[in-house]
Coordinates of C-alpha atoms in Angstrom, one line a residue:
M978 CA -22.1 -79.5 -11.5
A979 CA -21.3 -76.1 -13.2
G980 CA -23.8 -77.0 -15.8
D981 CA -26.6 -77.3 -13.1
M982 CA -26.3 -73.4 -12.2
T983 CA -27.5 -70.6 -14.5
V984 CA -26.2 -67.2 -14.2
S985 CA -27.6 -64.0 -16.5
L986 CA -24.9 -61.7 -17.7
R987 CA -26.3 -58.5 -19.6
A988 CA -24.1 -56.0 -21.7
W989 CA -24.2 -52.5 -21.5
P990 CA -26.7 -50.7 -24.5
T991 CA -24.3 -49.3 -26.8
A992 CA -24.5 -45.8 -27.3
K993 CA -26.1 -44.8 -30.6
I994 CA -23.8 -43.6 -33.5
E995 CA -24.9 -40.1 -33.5
D996 CA -24.0 -39.7 -29.7
Q997 CA -20.5 -41.1 -30.3
S998 CA -17.4 -39.1 -29.0
L999 CA -15.6 -36.4 -30.9
S1000 CA -12.7 -39.1 -31.7
F1001 CA -15.5 -41.2 -33.1
L1002 CA -17.0 -38.8 -35.0
I1003 CA -13.6 -37.6 -36.5
A1004 CA -13.1 -40.9 -37.8
R1005 CA -16.3 -41.7 -39.4
I1006 CA -15.6 -38.2 -41.1
N1007 CA -12.3 -39.2 -41.9
G1008 CA -13.5 -43.0 -43.1
Q1009 CA -16.3 -41.2 -45.3
K1010 CA -15.0 -38.2 -46.8
G1011 CA -10.9 -38.9 -46.4
S1012 CA -10.2 -36.0 -44.8
F1013 CA -10.7 -32.7 -43.5
R1014 CA -9.8 -30.9 -46.8
N1015 CA -12.1 -32.8 -48.7
V1016 CA -14.9 -31.3 -46.9
T1017 CA -15.8 -27.8 -48.4
E1018 CA -19.5 -26.3 -48.6
Q1019 CA -19.5 -27.1 -52.3
S1020 CA -18.7 -30.6 -51.8
L1021 CA -21.6 -30.7 -49.2
E1022 CA -24.3 -28.8 -51.6
E1023 CA -23.6 -31.7 -53.8
D1024 CA -23.9 -34.4 -51.5
I1025 CA -27.3 -32.9 -50.7
R1026 CA -28.5 -32.5 -53.9
A1027 CA -27.5 -36.2 -54.6
A1028 CA -29.5 -37.4 -51.6
E1029 CA -32.6 -35.5 -52.7
A1030 CA -32.6 -37.1 -56.2
G1031 CA -32.5 -40.4 -54.5
E1032 CA -28.6 -41.3 -55.9
V1033 CA -26.3 -43.1 -53.7
Q1034 CA -22.8 -42.4 -54.3
D1035 CA -20.8 -45.8 -53.7
S1036 CA -17.2 -45.5 -52.3
D1037 CA -14.7 -48.0 -51.5
D1038 CA -14.2 -46.2 -48.3
E1039 CA -17.6 -46.1 -47.3
P1040 CA -19.0 -49.1 -45.3
S1041 CA -22.5 -50.4 -46.5
L1042 CA -25.4 -50.1 -44.5
E1043 CA -25.8 -53.9 -44.0
E1044 CA -22.3 -53.8 -42.4
K1045 CA -22.0 -53.6 -38.5
P1046 CA -19.1 -51.2 -37.3
E1047 CA -16.4 -53.3 -36.1
V1048 CA -16.5 -51.1 -32.8
T1049 CA -19.6 -52.6 -32.1
K1050 CA -18.3 -56.1 -32.6
S1051 CA -15.3 -56.0 -31.0
R1052 CA -17.2 -55.0 -27.9
K1053 CA -19.7 -57.7 -28.2
D1054 CA -17.4 -60.3 -28.4
E1055 CA -15.3 -58.4 -25.3
V1056 CA -18.6 -59.1 -23.2
M1057 CA -19.1 -62.6 -24.2
V1058 CA -15.3 -63.7 -23.8
G1059 CA -15.9 -61.9 -20.3
R1060 CA -19.1 -63.8 -19.3
D1061 CA -17.8 -67.8 -20.2
E1062 CA -14.9 -66.7 -17.9
I1063 CA -16.9 -65.5 -15.0
L1064 CA -19.0 -68.5 -15.3
K1065 CA -15.6 -71.0 -15.4
Q1066 CA -14.4 -69.1 -12.5
I1067 CA -17.6 -69.9 -10.6
G1068 CA -17.6 -73.5 -12.0
H1069 CA -14.3 -73.9 -10.3
A1070 CA -15.2 -72.5 -7.0
Q1071 CA -18.4 -74.8 -6.9
N1072 CA -16.5 -77.8 -7.2
D1073 CA -13.5 -77.2 -4.7
S1074 CA -16.3 -76.3 -2.5
G1075 CA -17.8 -79.4 -3.2
Q1076 CA -14.8 -81.7 -2.8
A1077 CA -13.8 -80.0 0.7
L1078 CA -17.2 -80.5 2.1
D1079 CA -17.2 -84.2 1.2
F1080 CA -14.1 -85.2 2.5
I1081 CA -15.2 -83.3 5.9
S1082 CA -18.2 -85.4 5.6
F1083 CA -16.8 -88.5 4.9
L1084 CA -14.4 -88.3 7.7
L1085 CA -17.1 -87.8 10.1
S1086 CA -19.3 -90.6 9.3
R1087 CA -17.7 -93.2 11.1
H1088 CA -18.7 -91.1 14.4
I1089 CA -21.7 -89.5 13.5
P1090 CA -22.8 -91.7 10.0
K1091 CA -26.1 -90.0 9.9
Q1092 CA -25.1 -86.2 10.1
A1093 CA -22.5 -86.7 7.7
E1094 CA -24.7 -88.6 5.2
A1095 CA -27.1 -85.4 5.0
T1096 CA -24.1 -83.7 3.7
L1097 CA -22.4 -86.2 1.0
S1098 CA -22.7 -85.7 -2.4
P1099 CA -24.8 -88.8 -3.9
Y1100 CA -22.0 -89.7 -6.0
L1101 CA -19.5 -90.6 -2.8
K1102 CA -22.3 -92.3 -1.4
Q1103 CA -22.3 -94.6 -4.4
Q1104 CA -18.8 -95.3 -4.6
L1105 CA -17.8 -95.7 -1.0
P1106 CA -19.3 -97.2 1.8
L1107 CA -19.6 -94.9 5.0
G1108 CA -17.3 -94.8 7.8
T1109 CA -14.0 -96.2 5.7
L1110 CA -11.8 -93.2 6.6
G1111 CA -10.0 -92.6 9.8
V1112 CA -8.1 -90.7 11.6
E1113 CA -5.7 -91.0 14.9
I1114 CA -3.5 -88.6 17.2
T1115 CA -0.2 -90.1 17.4
Q1116 CA 2.2 -88.7 20.2
L1117 CA 5.8 -87.0 19.6
P1118 CA 8.6 -88.9 20.5
P1119 CA 10.0 -87.6 23.5
K1120 CA 13.2 -84.8 23.0
L1121 CA 16.5 -85.6 24.5
D1122 CA 17.7 -83.2 27.2
S1123 CA 20.9 -82.0 25.6
R1124 CA 18.5 -81.1 22.5
R1125 CA 16.1 -79.5 25.2
I1126 CA 19.2 -77.5 26.7
D1127 CA 20.0 -76.5 23.0
E1128 CA 16.6 -75.0 22.1
E1129 CA 16.4 -73.4 25.6
L1130 CA 19.8 -71.7 24.4
V1131 CA 18.8 -70.8 21.2
S1132 CA 16.0 -69.2 22.3
T1133 CA 17.9 -67.8 25.1
G1134 CA 19.9 -66.1 22.4
W1135 CA 17.4 -64.9 20.2
K1136 CA 15.4 -63.1 23.3
L1137 CA 19.0 -61.3 24.1
Q1138 CA 19.6 -60.3 20.7
S1139 CA 16.3 -59.1 20.3
L1140 CA 16.5 -57.3 23.5
G1141 CA 19.6 -55.6 22.6
A1142 CA 18.1 -54.8 19.4
T1143 CA 15.2 -53.0 21.2
A1144 CA 17.5 -51.4 23.9
D1145 CA 19.8 -50.1 20.5
S1146 CA 16.3 -48.9 18.7
L1147 CA 15.2 -47.0 21.9
L1148 CA 18.6 -45.0 22.2
A1149 CA 18.2 -44.3 18.7
S1150 CA 14.8 -43.1 19.2
A1151 CA 15.5 -41.1 22.2
T1152 CA 18.7 -39.3 20.4
R1153 CA 16.4 -38.5 17.4
L1154 CA 13.8 -37.3 19.7
G1155 CA 16.2 -35.0 21.9
T1156 CA 17.5 -33.6 18.3
E1157 CA 14.3 -33.1 17.2
M1158 CA 12.9 -31.4 20.8
E1159 CA 16.2 -28.9 20.3
Q1160 CA 15.2 -28.1 16.9
E1161 CA 11.3 -27.8 17.8
A1162 CA 12.7 -25.6 20.9
K1163 CA 14.5 -23.4 18.5
H1164 CA 11.6 -23.0 16.1
W1165 CA 9.5 -22.3 18.4
E1166 CA 11.5 -19.8 20.6
E1167 CA 12.0 -17.9 16.9
V1168 CA 8.4 -17.9 16.9
L1169 CA 7.3 -16.3 20.3
S1170 CA 10.1 -13.9 19.7
I1171 CA 8.7 -12.7 16.9
Q1172 CA 5.2 -12.5 18.5
K1173 CA 6.7 -10.8 21.8
K1174 CA 8.2 -8.2 19.4
G1175 CA 4.7 -7.3 18.1
W1176 CA 4.2 -8.9 15.0
S1177 CA 0.6 -10.9 14.7
I1178 CA 1.1 -14.7 14.1
C1179 CA -2.0 -16.5 12.8
R1180 CA -2.5 -19.8 10.7
L1181 CA -2.6 -19.4 7.0
P1182 CA -5.8 -19.5 5.1
R1183 CA -5.0 -22.3 2.8
E1184 CA -2.4 -23.9 4.7
R1185 CA -4.0 -24.5 8.0
H1186 CA -1.1 -26.6 9.1
N1187 CA 1.5 -23.6 8.8
L1188 CA 2.0 -20.6 10.6
G1189 CA 2.2 -16.8 9.0
V1190 CA 3.1 -13.3 10.3
R1191 CA 1.0 -10.6 9.3
Y1192 CA 2.7 -7.4 8.9
G1193 CA 0.4 -5.2 6.8
F1194 CA -2.2 -3.0 7.8
A1195 CA -5.8 -4.0 8.1
E1196 CA -7.2 -0.5 7.5
A1197 CA -5.1 -0.4 4.1
A1198 CA -6.7 -0.9 0.7
A1199 CA -7.9 -4.3 0.0
E1200 CA -5.0 -5.2 -3.0
Y1201 CA -2.1 -4.0 -0.4
R1202 CA -4.2 -5.7 3.1
D1203 CA -4.3 -9.4 1.3
R1204 CA -0.2 -8.7 0.3
G1205 CA 0.3 -8.1 4.2
L1206 CA 0.3 -11.9 5.3
A1207 CA 3.8 -14.2 4.5
A1208 CA 4.4 -17.7 5.7
L1209 CA 6.8 -18.7 8.2
R1210 CA 8.8 -21.6 7.3
R1211 CA 11.4 -23.8 8.5
N1212 CA 15.2 -23.6 6.9
E1213 CA 17.5 -26.4 6.9
D1214 CA 18.8 -25.8 10.5
D1215 CA 15.3 -25.4 11.5
S1216 CA 15.5 -21.7 11.6
V1217 CA 12.5 -19.6 11.0
F1218 CA 12.8 -17.6 7.7
L1219 CA 9.8 -15.5 5.7
D1220 CA 8.5 -16.9 2.5
L1221 CA 7.0 -14.0 0.6
G1222 CA 6.1 -16.5 -2.4
L1223 CA 7.2 -17.2 -5.6
H1224 CA 6.6 -13.6 -7.0
A1225 CA 8.2 -11.7 -3.8
P1226 CA 8.6 -8.4 -4.9
A1227 CA 11.9 -6.2 -4.5
S1228 CA 12.2 -4.1 -1.4
R1229 CA 11.5 -0.3 -2.6
R1230 CA 11.3 2.9 -0.5
L1231 CA 9.5 6.1 -1.2
R1232 CA 12.0 8.6 -2.6
V1233 CA 11.4 12.4 -2.6
T1234 CA 14.0 14.5 -4.9
V1235 CA 14.5 18.4 -4.8
K1236 CA 15.6 19.2 -8.5
Q1237 CA 16.5 22.9 -9.8
R1238 CA 16.3 22.8 -13.6
S1239 CA 15.9 19.4 -13.8
R1240 CA 19.7 19.0 -11.8
I1241 CA 19.6 17.1 -8.4
I1242 CA 20.2 18.7 -5.5
T1243 CA 19.3 16.4 -2.9
S1244 CA 17.2 13.3 -1.9
S1245 CA 15.4 12.2 1.2
L1246 CA 17.1 8.8 0.8
A1247 CA 20.8 10.9 0.9
G1248 CA 22.9 9.0 3.3
V1249 CA 20.9 6.8 4.4
A1250 CA 22.6 3.6 5.4
V1251 CA 20.9 0.2 4.3
D1252 CA 21.8 -2.8 5.9
N1253 CA 21.7 -5.9 3.5
E1254 CA 24.0 -7.8 5.9
D1255 CA 21.2 -8.5 8.7
Q1256 CA 19.0 -11.4 7.1
S1257 CA 17.1 -12.3 10.3
V1258 CA 13.4 -13.0 10.2
E1259 CA 12.8 -9.9 12.0
N1260 CA 14.5 -7.5 9.5
S1261 CA 13.0 -9.2 6.8
I1262 CA 9.5 -8.5 8.4
R1263 CA 10.2 -5.0 9.0
R1264 CA 11.6 -4.9 5.2
A1265 CA 8.4 -6.3 3.7
R1266 CA 6.0 -4.2 5.9
N1267 CA 8.2 -1.0 4.9
T1268 CA 7.9 -1.9 1.0
I1269 CA 4.0 -2.6 1.2
Y1270 CA 3.3 0.5 3.3
D1271 CA 5.8 2.8 0.5
E1272 CA 4.1 1.2 -2.4
E1273 CA 0.5 2.0 -1.0
L1274 CA 1.5 5.3 0.2
Y1275 CA 2.8 6.2 -3.3
H1276 CA -0.6 4.5 -5.1
E1277 CA -2.7 6.3 -3.2
M1278 CA -0.5 9.9 -3.7
Y1279 CA -0.6 9.0 -7.5
R1280 CA -4.6 8.2 -7.3
E1281 CA -4.7 11.7 -5.5
A1282 CA -2.3 13.8 -7.9
R1283 CA -4.2 13.1 -10.8
S1284 CA -6.9 15.0 -9.2
L1285 CA -4.5 17.8 -9.1
T1286 CA -3.2 18.5 -12.5
N1287 CA -4.9 22.1 -12.1
R1288 CA -2.5 22.9 -9.5
G1289 CA 0.9 22.1 -11.8
I1290 CA 1.5 18.1 -10.6
Q1291 CA 2.4 16.6 -13.2
C1292 CA 2.0 12.6 -13.2
M1293 CA 4.5 10.8 -15.2
T1294 CA 4.7 6.9 -15.5
E1295 CA 7.2 6.3 -12.7
D1296 CA 7.0 9.5 -10.8
I1297 CA 5.2 12.8 -9.5
T1298 CA 6.4 15.9 -10.0
I1299 CA 5.3 19.1 -7.7
P1300 CA 6.4 22.5 -8.5
L1301 CA 8.1 25.0 -5.8
E1302 CA 9.9 28.2 -6.3
E1303 CA 13.0 29.3 -7.6
D1304 CA 12.5 26.7 -10.6
K1305 CA 13.0 23.8 -8.2
S1306 CA 10.6 20.8 -8.0
L1307 CA 10.0 17.8 -6.0
T1308 CA 10.2 14.6 -7.6
I1309 CA 8.5 11.9 -5.8
D1310 CA 9.1 8.3 -6.7
L1311 CA 9.4 4.4 -5.5
A1312 CA 13.5 3.6 -5.3
A1313 CA 14.9 0.1 -4.9
V1314 CA 16.5 -1.0 -1.8
G1315 CA 19.5 -3.2 -2.2
D1316 CA 23.1 -3.3 -3.5
N1317 CA 21.6 -1.3 -6.6
Q1318 CA 20.7 2.0 -4.5
S1319 CA 20.7 4.9 -6.6
E1320 CA 24.4 6.5 -7.1
E1321 CA 23.2 9.9 -7.2
D1322 CA 21.8 9.2 -3.4
G1323 CA 25.1 8.4 -2.4
A1324 CA 27.0 11.2 -4.0
L1325 CA 24.7 13.5 -2.3
D1326 CA 25.8 12.1 1.2
S1327 CA 28.4 15.0 1.9
A1328 CA 26.3 17.8 1.6
R1329 CA 23.6 16.5 3.2
P1330 CA 24.2 18.1 6.7
S1331 CA 24.0 21.7 5.8
S1332 CA 21.1 21.9 2.8
S1333 CA 17.6 23.0 3.7
D1334 CA 16.9 21.3 0.8
Y1335 CA 17.6 18.0 2.3
Y1336 CA 15.1 18.8 5.1
L1337 CA 12.8 19.4 3.2
A1338 CA 12.6 16.5 1.3
R1339 CA 13.2 14.0 4.4
A1340 CA 10.2 16.3 6.6
F1341 CA 8.3 15.8 3.0
A1342 CA 8.5 11.9 2.9
L1343 CA 8.1 11.6 6.7
A1344 CA 4.7 14.0 6.4
C1345 CA 3.2 11.8 3.3
K1346 CA 3.8 8.5 5.8
L1347 CA 2.1 10.2 8.6
L1348 CA -0.6 11.4 6.8
L1349 CA -1.0 7.9 5.0
S1350 CA -1.0 6.6 9.0
H1351 CA -3.6 9.4 10.1
A1352 CA -6.0 7.9 6.5
H1353 CA -5.9 4.3 8.1
R1354 CA -7.1 5.5 11.3
Q1355 CA -9.8 7.8 10.0
N1356 CA -10.8 4.3 8.3
H1357 CA -10.6 2.7 11.3
N1358 CA -12.8 4.9 12.9
L1359 CA -15.4 4.9 9.8
R1360 CA -15.6 0.8 9.8
T1361 CA -15.9 1.1 14.0
R1362 CA -19.0 3.5 13.8
Q1363 CA -22.9 2.3 13.0
P1364 CA -22.7 1.5 9.2
P1365 CA -24.8 3.4 6.8
P1366 CA -28.0 1.8 5.4
L1367 CA -27.5 -0.9 2.8
T1368 CA -27.8 0.5 -0.8
E1369 CA -27.4 -1.2 -3.8
R1370 CA -24.8 1.1 -5.2
K1371 CA -21.5 0.2 -3.5
P1372 CA -19.9 3.6 -2.2
P1373 CA -16.6 4.5 -4.4
R1374 CA -13.4 4.4 -2.5
P1375 CA -12.4 7.6 -1.0
I1376 CA -9.0 9.6 -2.3
Y1377 CA -6.8 10.1 0.7
S1378 CA -5.7 13.7 1.7
I1379 CA -2.0 13.9 1.3
L1380 CA -0.6 15.8 -1.2
R1381 CA -3.4 18.3 -0.3
P1382 CA -2.3 19.3 3.1
L1383 CA 1.2 19.1 2.0
L1384 CA 0.9 22.0 -0.9
A1385 CA -1.5 23.9 1.1
L1386 CA 1.6 24.0 4.1
L1387 CA 4.3 24.4 1.0
Q1388 CA 2.0 27.2 0.2
Q1389 CA 1.9 28.9 3.2
Q1390 CA 5.3 28.6 4.3
S1391 CA 5.9 30.6 1.3
A1392 CA 3.4 32.8 1.9
L1393 CA 4.9 33.5 5.7
N1394 CA 8.8 33.9 4.2
N1395 CA 7.6 36.4 1.7
H1396 CA 5.4 38.5 4.3
A1397 CA 8.5 38.3 6.4
D1398 CA 11.0 39.1 4.2
F1399 CA 9.0 42.6 3.1
L1400 CA 8.3 43.1 6.7
Q1401 CA 11.7 42.7 7.3
H1402 CA 12.7 45.2 4.2
I1403 CA 10.3 47.7 5.2
Q1404 CA 11.6 47.7 9.3
A1405 CA 14.9 47.9 7.9
T1406 CA 14.3 51.2 5.6
L1407 CA 12.1 52.9 8.6
Q1408 CA 15.3 52.0 11.0
K1409 CA 17.4 54.0 8.7
A1410 CA 15.0 57.3 9.2
D1411 CA 15.3 56.8 13.0
L1412 CA 11.4 55.3 13.0
N1413 CA 10.7 52.5 15.2
M1414 CA 8.2 49.5 14.1
M1415 CA 8.0 46.3 15.9
V1416 CA 7.3 43.1 14.0
Q1417 CA 6.2 39.8 15.2
P1418 CA 7.2 37.7 12.9
P1419 CA 4.3 35.1 11.8
R1420 CA 4.2 31.7 13.2
G1421 CA 3.1 28.8 10.9
V1422 CA 1.4 25.6 11.3
L1423 CA 4.6 24.2 12.6
G1424 CA 5.4 26.6 15.1
V1425 CA 1.7 26.2 16.5
L1426 CA 2.2 22.5 16.7
G1427 CA 5.3 23.1 18.4
M1428 CA 3.1 23.9 21.5
L1429 CA 0.4 20.9 21.3
H1430 CA 1.7 19.1 23.8
L1431 CA 0.7 21.9 26.2
K1432 CA -2.6 21.2 25.7
P1433 CA -3.0 17.3 24.8
S1434 CA -6.2 15.7 23.7
T1435 CA -7.5 13.6 26.6
N1436 CA -8.5 10.8 23.7
E1437 CA -6.3 11.0 20.8
P1438 CA -2.7 10.7 20.8
L1439 CA -0.3 13.4 19.9
M1440 CA 0.5 12.3 16.3
E1441 CA -3.3 12.3 15.5
T1442 CA -3.9 15.7 16.8
L1443 CA -0.4 16.7 14.8
A1444 CA -1.9 14.7 11.6
A1445 CA -5.6 16.6 12.0
A1446 CA -4.1 20.0 12.7
T1447 CA -2.1 19.6 9.1
C1448 CA -5.2 18.6 7.4
A1449 CA -7.4 21.4 9.0
P1450 CA -6.8 24.9 7.0
L1451 CA -3.7 26.2 8.0
Q1452 CA -3.9 30.1 9.7
A1453 CA -0.5 32.4 11.0
E1454 CA -0.7 36.0 12.6
S1455 CA 1.8 38.7 12.4
K1456 CA 1.6 41.8 14.5
I1457 CA 2.9 44.9 13.5
T1458 CA 3.4 48.0 15.7
L1459 CA 3.7 51.3 13.6
P1460 CA 6.3 54.2 14.2
S1461 CA 3.5 56.2 16.1
A1462 CA 3.1 53.2 18.9
S1463 CA -0.4 54.6 19.5
S1464 CA -1.7 52.2 16.4
S1465 CA -1.2 48.3 15.5
L1466 CA -1.7 46.0 12.7
I1467 CA -2.7 42.2 12.9
V1468 CA -2.0 40.4 9.7
Y1469 CA -4.1 37.1 9.7
I1470 CA -2.8 34.9 6.8
R1471 CA -5.2 31.6 6.2
T1472 CA -4.0 29.0 3.5
Y1473 CA -6.4 26.4 1.8
V1474 CA -5.4 24.2 -1.0
Q1475 CA -7.1 26.6 -4.0
G1476 CA -4.9 29.2 -2.3
T1477 CA -4.1 32.0 0.6
E1478 CA -6.6 34.4 2.0
Y1479 CA -5.0 37.5 4.0
K1480 CA -7.0 39.8 6.9
I1481 CA -5.8 42.8 8.3
V1482 CA -7.3 43.9 11.6
I1483 CA -6.5 47.7 12.5
D1484 CA -6.0 48.6 16.5
A1485 CA -6.1 52.1 16.4
P1486 CA -7.3 54.9 19.2
P1487 CA -10.6 56.5 17.8
N1488 CA -8.7 60.1 17.0
S1489 CA -6.3 59.0 14.7
S1490 CA -6.5 59.0 11.2
L1491 CA -6.4 55.3 10.5
A1492 CA -9.7 54.6 12.7
Q1493 CA -11.7 56.2 10.1
L1494 CA -10.6 53.2 8.0
P1495 CA -12.4 49.8 7.9
Q1496 CA -11.1 47.8 10.8
E1497 CA -11.0 44.2 8.6
T1498 CA -9.9 44.5 5.2
S1499 CA -9.7 41.1 3.6
F1500 CA -7.1 40.3 0.6
T1501 CA -6.7 37.3 -1.6
S1502 CA -3.1 38.2 -3.4
A1503 CA -0.2 39.2 -1.6
A1504 CA 0.5 41.7 -3.5
E1505 CA -2.9 43.5 -2.4
I1506 CA -1.6 43.3 1.1
K1507 CA 1.6 44.7 0.7
H1508 CA 0.1 47.7 -1.0
H1509 CA -2.1 48.1 1.8
I1510 CA 0.2 47.5 4.7
L1511 CA 2.8 50.7 2.7
H1512 CA -0.7 52.7 2.8
L1513 CA -1.2 52.5 6.3
L1514 CA 2.2 53.1 7.1
T1515 CA 2.2 56.2 5.0
L1516 CA -1.3 57.1 6.7
D1517 CA 0.8 57.0 10.2
L1518 CA 3.8 58.5 9.0
V1519 CA 1.4 61.4 7.7
S1520 CA 0.2 61.5 11.2
I1521 CA 3.4 61.5 12.9
V1522 CA 4.2 64.7 10.8
N1523 CA 1.3 66.6 11.4
A1524 CA 1.1 65.6 15.2
E1525 CA 4.7 66.7 16.2
N1526 CA 5.4 69.6 13.7
K1527 CA 2.2 72.4 13.7
R1528 CA 3.3 73.7 10.3
W1529 CA 2.0 70.9 8.3
Q1530 CA -1.3 70.7 7.6
I1531 CA -2.8 67.4 5.9
M1532 CA -3.6 67.9 2.5
S1533 CA -4.4 64.7 1.0
L1534 CA -3.7 61.9 3.6
H1535 CA -4.4 58.8 1.3
E1536 CA -1.9 60.2 -0.8
G1537 CA 0.5 61.2 1.9
Q1538 CA 0.9 64.8 1.2
L1539 CA 0.6 67.8 3.9
S1540 CA 1.2 71.3 2.9
T1541 CA 1.8 74.9 4.7
D1542 CA -0.3 77.9 5.0
S1543 CA 0.2 80.7 2.5
S1544 CA -1.4 83.4 3.8
L1545 CA 1.4 84.4 6.2
D1546 CA 4.1 85.1 3.7
G1547 CA 2.8 84.1 0.2
R1548 CA 4.7 80.9 -0.1
H1549 CA 3.3 77.5 -0.5
E1550 CA 5.2 74.6 0.7
V1551 CA 4.2 70.7 -0.1
L1552 CA 5.6 67.9 1.7
S1553 CA 4.8 64.4 0.3
I1554 CA 5.9 61.0 1.7
S1555 CA 6.0 58.1 -0.3
L1556 CA 7.3 54.2 1.5
E1557 CA 8.0 51.9 -1.0
K1558 CA 9.4 48.0 0.4
S1559 CA 12.9 49.4 0.6
R1560 CA 12.6 52.9 -0.4
L1561 CA 11.2 55.8 1.9
H1562 CA 11.1 59.0 0.1
V1563 CA 10.2 62.7 1.3
N1564 CA 10.1 65.3 -1.3
C1565 CA 9.3 68.7 -0.8
Y1566 CA 8.5 71.1 -3.2
G1567 CA 6.9 74.9 -2.9
T1568 CA 6.1 78.5 -4.7
N1569 CA 7.0 81.5 -3.8
K1570 CA 4.8 84.9 -4.3
D1571 CA 7.1 85.6 -7.2
G1572 CA 5.6 82.0 -8.5
D1573 CA 9.1 80.8 -8.1
I1574 CA 9.1 76.9 -7.9
A1575 CA 12.0 75.1 -5.7
R1576 CA 12.0 71.2 -4.8
S1577 CA 13.9 69.5 -2.2
S1578 CA 13.7 65.3 -1.7
V1579 CA 15.1 62.7 0.9
V1580 CA 15.5 59.1 0.4
W1581 CA 16.2 56.6 2.9
T1582 CA 16.9 53.0 1.7
S1583 CA 18.0 49.5 3.5
E1584 CA 21.5 50.0 2.3
T1585 CA 21.6 53.8 3.1
E1586 CA 25.0 54.2 5.3
D1587 CA 24.1 57.9 6.4
T1588 CA 21.5 57.9 8.9
L1589 CA 19.2 61.0 8.6
V1590 CA 16.4 61.2 11.4
F1591 CA 12.8 61.4 9.6
R1592 CA 11.4 63.6 12.5
D1593 CA 14.4 66.0 12.2
V1594 CA 14.2 66.2 8.0
V1595 CA 10.3 67.0 8.4
S1596 CA 10.7 69.8 10.5
T1597 CA 13.6 71.3 8.8
I1598 CA 12.9 70.8 5.1
G1599 CA 10.9 73.7 3.8
A1600 CA 11.2 77.3 2.7
E1601 CA 14.5 78.2 3.8
E1602 CA 16.2 75.5 2.0
L1603 CA 13.9 75.8 -1.0
F1604 CA 14.1 79.6 -1.5

């Protein structure tokens, strides 16, 4: 019967030789040339010339053109063998189904001969008559009562055993479910405690079945914003731990070190306790948050410092150096947190409470962090505004102002200290001469910001107002009441990143000598304003002498000289007043009618022990002492 069925199976067309794989081509080259070492440019040129000349080089290794590749032969044989095997299996299946059909039809031919005859094979019709195969239904012998009872007992035993096994399985499942419920409750309780403490819980982008915590900052730079997400995974005891990945960075903090002539004085991390024993997930999240924040802060400060090299800032490989006064400098770097904390920080712990440099380092580090937070808030405000028109060119990421405001603050504080020290020396010198000069010390930005809580902003928090005021140009003022008590000076000190500007406003009566000068004068250096203040004080002293002693007449106001009238007794006297930072000098010289010259002088300094009254000196010094 298998011969009556025809099946057509066609093999897949074989690929051309030039379209074979790389391994086939390599094998062909090895077969023709022996090895790649034999394939050179010279040998290929010789083959080309031989082919053009019609010469054929026979080789034992090269197959003839009439021979077919063995690969094609074996593939064709495999296809033919497979075809024969399929045909054989089809024939067996057809034979088995035909025999089954003949058996059923021959069995039914006793009851329905016409229908069964239609499905019988011709060979079976010729060999056997119809209806010769029959089937009968026999009844099983009856079971004994004892056997039935045994079977019922066996059946009952199996049922009881199955029910016991089921009960044990249910109890084990209940126990396991209770344990899993406790573990799940513990796990989700820790997750909820993390969320209740303010951390943002979300699904991981690439692992939607796992939860993560976002401890980074949404307004940070892209490379730091993407790193601010970590997975919350389970320990073996089903507690939660923070998974920072395979390349988790070590915990680091920003460190500000004060140095003097390359010698470390103090550090912002001196005496700061490091809790390495607390391995809770909240502490891990906080350490990761602080690390990524300080790394971004140092990165932004390094970017800004590269544009401030004209201010003397040095950007090394691992630190930033900012020059200060008195051969001091600030060094900013990232220090590792852990067991290997810097020994120099711990060695400075004993000097920490009484060191002003320590507070400078701590304040500088804290101010840097506040200014980075202010920059994040500015990014948020910019992102929530109406966006500008689209352009083909992507706007560059701006450089944050972190070092600039602090440099201006340090510069202003230095200028204020210098100005206050200058006024203090002058005041001490004048007090030695019994001259009262009232000085209101200059108040810098820190003193002004201390009163911001009296006028809080309606929309912005206090820290934002503090950061905005720090980034704005810094201005301070001081008031000087001159010894005459009728005139005063107001000194304004305004500091920018580029430098410091000074302005003096004169408040004097219209009939005074100071009223003839410009009421407002601006300066760009501290030396100029100091010289101008000394000049104004000298003019005020000359006015005091002229007003209280009619004998002295102003000879040269701006040179601080007074003189007497020589027409009375032929004597000419000149009084010269010179004021410096720590020295007041009154010099008197005169000539008589015979041409004799005499001199007398009195000097006050801030260290003078004997106090002479200036008014008594200028009233008594003169001709009686000179001649």
